[in-house]
Coordinates of N, CA and C in Angstrom, one line a residue:
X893 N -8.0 24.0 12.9 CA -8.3 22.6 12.7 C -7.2 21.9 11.9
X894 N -6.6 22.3 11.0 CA -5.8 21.9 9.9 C -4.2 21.8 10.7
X895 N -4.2 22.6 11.8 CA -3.0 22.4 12.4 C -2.8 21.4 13.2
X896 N -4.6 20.9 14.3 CA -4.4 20.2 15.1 C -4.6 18.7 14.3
X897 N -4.6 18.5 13.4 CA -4.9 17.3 12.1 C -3.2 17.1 11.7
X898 N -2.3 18.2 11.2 CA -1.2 18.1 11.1 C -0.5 17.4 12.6
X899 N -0.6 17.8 13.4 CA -0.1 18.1 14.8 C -0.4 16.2 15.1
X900 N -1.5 15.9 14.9 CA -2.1 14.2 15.1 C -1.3 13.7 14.0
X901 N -0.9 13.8 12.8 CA 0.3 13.0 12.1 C 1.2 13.3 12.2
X902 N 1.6 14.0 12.8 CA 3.3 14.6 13.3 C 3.2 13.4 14.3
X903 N 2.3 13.2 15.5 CA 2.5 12.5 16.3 C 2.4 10.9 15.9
X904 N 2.0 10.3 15.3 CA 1.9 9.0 14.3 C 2.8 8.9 14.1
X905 N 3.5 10.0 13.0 CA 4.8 9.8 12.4 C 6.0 9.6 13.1
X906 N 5.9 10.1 14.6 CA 6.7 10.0 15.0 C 7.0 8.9 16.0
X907 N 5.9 8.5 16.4 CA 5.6 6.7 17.0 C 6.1 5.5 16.5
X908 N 5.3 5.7 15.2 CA 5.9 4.6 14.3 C 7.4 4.8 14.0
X909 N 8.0 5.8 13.7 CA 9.6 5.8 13.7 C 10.3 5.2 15.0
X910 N 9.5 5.8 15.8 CA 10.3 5.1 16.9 C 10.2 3.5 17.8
X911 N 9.1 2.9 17.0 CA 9.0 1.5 16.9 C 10.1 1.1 16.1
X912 N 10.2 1.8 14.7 CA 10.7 0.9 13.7 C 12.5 1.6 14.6
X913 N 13.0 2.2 14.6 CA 14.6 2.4 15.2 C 14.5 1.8 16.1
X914 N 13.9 1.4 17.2 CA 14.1 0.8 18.5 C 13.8 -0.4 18.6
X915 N 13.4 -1.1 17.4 CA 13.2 -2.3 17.2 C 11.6 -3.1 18.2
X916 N 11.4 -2.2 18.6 CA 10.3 -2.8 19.7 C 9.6 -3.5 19.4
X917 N 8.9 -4.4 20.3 CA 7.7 -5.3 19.9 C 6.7 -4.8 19.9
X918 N 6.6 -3.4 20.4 CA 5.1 -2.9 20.9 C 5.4 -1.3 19.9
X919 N 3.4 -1.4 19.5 CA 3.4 -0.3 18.5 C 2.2 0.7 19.2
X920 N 2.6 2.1 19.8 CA 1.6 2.5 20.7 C 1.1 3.8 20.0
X921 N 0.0 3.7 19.7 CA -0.9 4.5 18.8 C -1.7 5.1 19.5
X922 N -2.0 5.2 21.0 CA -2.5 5.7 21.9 C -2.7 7.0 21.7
X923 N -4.3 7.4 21.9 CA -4.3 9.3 22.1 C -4.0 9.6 20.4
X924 N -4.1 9.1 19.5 CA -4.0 10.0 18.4 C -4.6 10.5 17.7
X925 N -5.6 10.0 18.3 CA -6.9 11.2 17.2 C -7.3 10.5 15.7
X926 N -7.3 8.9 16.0 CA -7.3 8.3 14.7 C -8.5 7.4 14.1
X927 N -9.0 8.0 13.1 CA -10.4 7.3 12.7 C -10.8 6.0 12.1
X928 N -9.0 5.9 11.5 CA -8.9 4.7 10.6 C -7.0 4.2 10.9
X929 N -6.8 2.9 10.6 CA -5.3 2.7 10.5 C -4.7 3.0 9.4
X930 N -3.9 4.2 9.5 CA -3.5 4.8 8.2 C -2.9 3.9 7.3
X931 N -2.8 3.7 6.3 CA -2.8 2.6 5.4 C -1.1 2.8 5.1
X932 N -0.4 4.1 5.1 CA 1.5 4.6 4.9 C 1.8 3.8 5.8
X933 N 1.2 3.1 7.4 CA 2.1 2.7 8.2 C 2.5 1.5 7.9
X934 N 1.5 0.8 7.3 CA 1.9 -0.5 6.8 C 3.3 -1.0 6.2
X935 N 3.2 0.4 5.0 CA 4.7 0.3 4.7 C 5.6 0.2 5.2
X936 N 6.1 1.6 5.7 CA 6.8 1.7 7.2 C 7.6 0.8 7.6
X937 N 6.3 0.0 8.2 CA 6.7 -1.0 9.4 C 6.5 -2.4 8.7
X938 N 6.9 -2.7 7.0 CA 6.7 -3.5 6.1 C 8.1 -4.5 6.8
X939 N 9.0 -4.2 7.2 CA 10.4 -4.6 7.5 C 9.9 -5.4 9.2
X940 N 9.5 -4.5 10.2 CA 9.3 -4.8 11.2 C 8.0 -5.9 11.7
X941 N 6.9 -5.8 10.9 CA 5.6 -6.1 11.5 C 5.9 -7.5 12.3
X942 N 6.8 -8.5 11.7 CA 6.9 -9.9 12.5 C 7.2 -9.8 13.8
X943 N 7.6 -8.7 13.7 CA 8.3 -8.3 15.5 C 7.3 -8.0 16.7
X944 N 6.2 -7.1 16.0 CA 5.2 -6.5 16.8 C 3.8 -7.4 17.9
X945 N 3.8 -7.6 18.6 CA 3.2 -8.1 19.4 C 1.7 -7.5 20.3
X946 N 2.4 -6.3 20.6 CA 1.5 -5.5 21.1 C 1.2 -4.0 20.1
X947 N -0.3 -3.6 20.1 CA -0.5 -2.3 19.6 C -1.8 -1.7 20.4
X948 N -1.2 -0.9 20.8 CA -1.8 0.2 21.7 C -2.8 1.3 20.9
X949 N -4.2 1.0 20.8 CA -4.7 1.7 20.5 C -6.0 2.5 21.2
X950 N -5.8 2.8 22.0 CA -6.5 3.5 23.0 C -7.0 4.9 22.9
X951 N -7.9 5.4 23.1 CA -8.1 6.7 23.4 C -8.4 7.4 21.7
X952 N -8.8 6.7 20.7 CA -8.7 6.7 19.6 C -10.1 7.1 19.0
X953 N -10.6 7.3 17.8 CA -11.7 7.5 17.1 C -11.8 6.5 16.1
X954 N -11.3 4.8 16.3 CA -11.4 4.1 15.4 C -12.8 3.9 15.0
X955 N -13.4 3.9 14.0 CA -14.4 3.1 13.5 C -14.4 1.2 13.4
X956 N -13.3 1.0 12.5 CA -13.1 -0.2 11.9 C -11.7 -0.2 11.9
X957 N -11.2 -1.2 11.8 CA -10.1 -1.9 11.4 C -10.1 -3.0 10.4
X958 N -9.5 -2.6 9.3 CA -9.3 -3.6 7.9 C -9.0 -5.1 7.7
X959 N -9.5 -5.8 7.2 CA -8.9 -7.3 7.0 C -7.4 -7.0 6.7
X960 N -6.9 -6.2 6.4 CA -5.3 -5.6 6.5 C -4.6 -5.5 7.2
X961 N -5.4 -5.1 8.2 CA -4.6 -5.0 10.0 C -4.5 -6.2 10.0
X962 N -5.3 -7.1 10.0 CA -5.5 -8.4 11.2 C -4.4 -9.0 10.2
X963 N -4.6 -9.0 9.0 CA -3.6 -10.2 8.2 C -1.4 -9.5 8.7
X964 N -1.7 -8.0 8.4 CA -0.8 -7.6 8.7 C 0.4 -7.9 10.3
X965 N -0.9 -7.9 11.2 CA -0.4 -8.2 12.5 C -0.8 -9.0 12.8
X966 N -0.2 -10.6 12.0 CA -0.6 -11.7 12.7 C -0.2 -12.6 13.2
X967 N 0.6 -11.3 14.3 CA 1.3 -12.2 15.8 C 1.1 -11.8 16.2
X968 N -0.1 -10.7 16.8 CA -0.5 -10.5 17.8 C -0.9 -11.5 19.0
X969 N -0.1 -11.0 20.2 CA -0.9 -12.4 21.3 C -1.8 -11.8 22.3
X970 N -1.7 -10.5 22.9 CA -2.1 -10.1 23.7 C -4.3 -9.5 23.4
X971 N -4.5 -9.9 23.9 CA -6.1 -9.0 23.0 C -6.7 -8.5 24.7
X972 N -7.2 -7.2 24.0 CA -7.9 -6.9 25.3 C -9.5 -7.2 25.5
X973 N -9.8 -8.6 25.9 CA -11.1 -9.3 25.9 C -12.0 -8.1 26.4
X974 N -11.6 -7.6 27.6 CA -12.8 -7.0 28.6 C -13.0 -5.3 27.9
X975 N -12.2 -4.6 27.1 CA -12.1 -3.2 26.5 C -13.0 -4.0 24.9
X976 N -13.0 -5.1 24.5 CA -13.8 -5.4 23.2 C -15.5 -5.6 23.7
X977 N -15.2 -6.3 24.7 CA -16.4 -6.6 25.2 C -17.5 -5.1 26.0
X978 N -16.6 -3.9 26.2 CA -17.1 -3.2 26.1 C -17.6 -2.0 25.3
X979 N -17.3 -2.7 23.8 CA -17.5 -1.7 22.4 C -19.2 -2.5 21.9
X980 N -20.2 -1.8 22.0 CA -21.4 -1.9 22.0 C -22.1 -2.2 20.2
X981 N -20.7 -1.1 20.0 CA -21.0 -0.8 18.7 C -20.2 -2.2 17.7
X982 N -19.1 -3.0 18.0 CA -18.4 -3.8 17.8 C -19.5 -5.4 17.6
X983 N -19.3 -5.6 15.8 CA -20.0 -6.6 15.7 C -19.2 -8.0 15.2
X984 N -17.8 -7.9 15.0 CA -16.9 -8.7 15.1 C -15.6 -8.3 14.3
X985 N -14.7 -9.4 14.8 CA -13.3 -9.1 14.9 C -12.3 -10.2 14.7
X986 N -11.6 -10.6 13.8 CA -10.9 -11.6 13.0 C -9.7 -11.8 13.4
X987 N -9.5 -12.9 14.2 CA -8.1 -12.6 14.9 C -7.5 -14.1 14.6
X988 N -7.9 -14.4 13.2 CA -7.4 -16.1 12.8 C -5.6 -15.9 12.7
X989 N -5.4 -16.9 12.8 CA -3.9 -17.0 13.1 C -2.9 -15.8 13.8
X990 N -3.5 -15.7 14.7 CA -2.8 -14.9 15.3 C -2.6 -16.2 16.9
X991 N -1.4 -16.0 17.1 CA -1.4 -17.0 18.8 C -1.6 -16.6 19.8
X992 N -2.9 -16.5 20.0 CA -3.7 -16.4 21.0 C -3.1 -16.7 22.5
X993 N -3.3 -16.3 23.3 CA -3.2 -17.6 25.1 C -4.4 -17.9 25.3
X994 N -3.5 -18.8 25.7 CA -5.1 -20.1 26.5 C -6.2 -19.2 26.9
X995 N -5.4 -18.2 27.8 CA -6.9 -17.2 28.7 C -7.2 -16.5 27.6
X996 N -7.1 -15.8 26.7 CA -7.9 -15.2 26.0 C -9.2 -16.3 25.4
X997 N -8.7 -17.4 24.3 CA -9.8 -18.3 24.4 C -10.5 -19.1 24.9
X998 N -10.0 -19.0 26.5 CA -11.0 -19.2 27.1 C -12.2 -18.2 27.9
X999 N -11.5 -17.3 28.3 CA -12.3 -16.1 28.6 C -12.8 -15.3 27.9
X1000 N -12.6 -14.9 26.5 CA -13.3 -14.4 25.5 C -14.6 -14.6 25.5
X1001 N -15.2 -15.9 24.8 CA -16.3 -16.5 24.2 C -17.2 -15.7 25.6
X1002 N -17.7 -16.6 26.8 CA -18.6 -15.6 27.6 C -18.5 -14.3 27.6
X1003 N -17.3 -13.3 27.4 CA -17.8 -12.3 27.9 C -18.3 -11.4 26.5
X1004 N -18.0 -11.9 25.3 CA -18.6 -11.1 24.3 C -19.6 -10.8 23.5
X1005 N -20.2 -10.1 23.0 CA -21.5 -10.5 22.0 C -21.6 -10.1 20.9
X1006 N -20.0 -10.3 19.9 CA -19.5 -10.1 19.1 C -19.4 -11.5 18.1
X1007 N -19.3 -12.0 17.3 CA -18.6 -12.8 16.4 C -16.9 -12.2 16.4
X1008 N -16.3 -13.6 17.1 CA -14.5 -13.1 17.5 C -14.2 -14.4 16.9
X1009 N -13.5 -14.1 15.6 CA -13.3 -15.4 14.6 C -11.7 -15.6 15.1
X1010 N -11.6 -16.9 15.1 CA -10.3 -17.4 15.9 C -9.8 -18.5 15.5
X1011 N -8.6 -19.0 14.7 CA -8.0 -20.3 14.2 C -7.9 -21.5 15.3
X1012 N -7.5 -22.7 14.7 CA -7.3 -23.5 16.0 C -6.2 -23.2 16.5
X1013 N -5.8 -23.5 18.1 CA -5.0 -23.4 18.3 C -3.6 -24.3 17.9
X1014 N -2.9 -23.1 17.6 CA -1.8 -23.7 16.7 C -1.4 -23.6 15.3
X1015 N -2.6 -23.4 15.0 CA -2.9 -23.4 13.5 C -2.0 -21.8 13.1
X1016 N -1.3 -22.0 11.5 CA -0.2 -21.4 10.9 C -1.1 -20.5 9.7
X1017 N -0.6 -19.4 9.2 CA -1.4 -18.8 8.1 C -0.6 -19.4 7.2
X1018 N -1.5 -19.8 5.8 CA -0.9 -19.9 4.8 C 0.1 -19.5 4.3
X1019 N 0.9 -19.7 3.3 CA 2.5 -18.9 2.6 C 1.4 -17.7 1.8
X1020 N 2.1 -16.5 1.8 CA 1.3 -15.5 1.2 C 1.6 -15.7 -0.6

C-alpha cells in the first residue's frame, strides 16, 4: 500500500513539474488517486497559477475542494456543467470571479441542484 501511495505522489509530482517547465495553461491531475488538493501544489505553482486555465481532475477520489482552490485558480474559464451536475453528493461550488462563458452561465443554472456561486459577469477579485 505504502508504495502505491508513494507511486500516486511520484505521479503529482511529476505533473505539476511539468506544467510549471512547459509553461502550460492546463494542469492535469487526472487518475491520481487524490482525496484532497494537496496543499505543496499551491506553492509550486505559486509563480504560475495566473496562467492556468484548465485543471483536469478526473478519475479522482476528491471529497472537497478548499476555498483555496477556488481563490487560487481564479481564472478558470472552462467548468464542466454536465460532470458537476452529475455529482449527487455535490452541494455547492464557488466559482466567484473566475470568467466564466456565456454558455456556462447560461446552461449551468437548469441543469444543477447545487448552490454554484458566481460573480457578475465581469466583475474583478479584489487586490489581495
Amino acid at each position: 500500500m505504502l508504495k502505491k501511495m508513494g507511486e500516486a505522489v511520484a505521479r503529482v509530482a511529476r505533473k505539476v513539474n511539468e506544467t510549471v517547465e512547459s509553461g502550460s495553461d492546463t494542469l492535469d491531475l487526472a487518475e491520481c488517486k487524490l482525496v484532497s488538493f494537496p496543499i505543496g501544489i499551491y506553492k509550486v505553482l505559486r509563480n504560475v497559477t495566473d496562467q492556468i486555465h484548465l485543471i483536469t481532475l478526473a478519475n479522482n477520489e476528491l471529497k472537497s475542494l478548499t476555498s483555496k482552490f477556488m481563490t487560487t485558480f481564479c481564472q478558470l474559464q472552462d467548468v464542466p456543467v454536465e460532470k458537476l451536475a452529475a455529482m449527487p453528493a455535490l452541494r455547492s461550488i464557488n466559482l466567484r470571479f473566475n470568467p466564466l462563458s456565456a454558455e456556462v452561465r447560461v446552461i449551468a443554472p437548469p441543469l444543477i441542484k447545487f448552490d454554484m456561486l458566481m460573480s457578475p459577469e465581469g466583475a474583478r477579485a479584489p487586490p489581495p
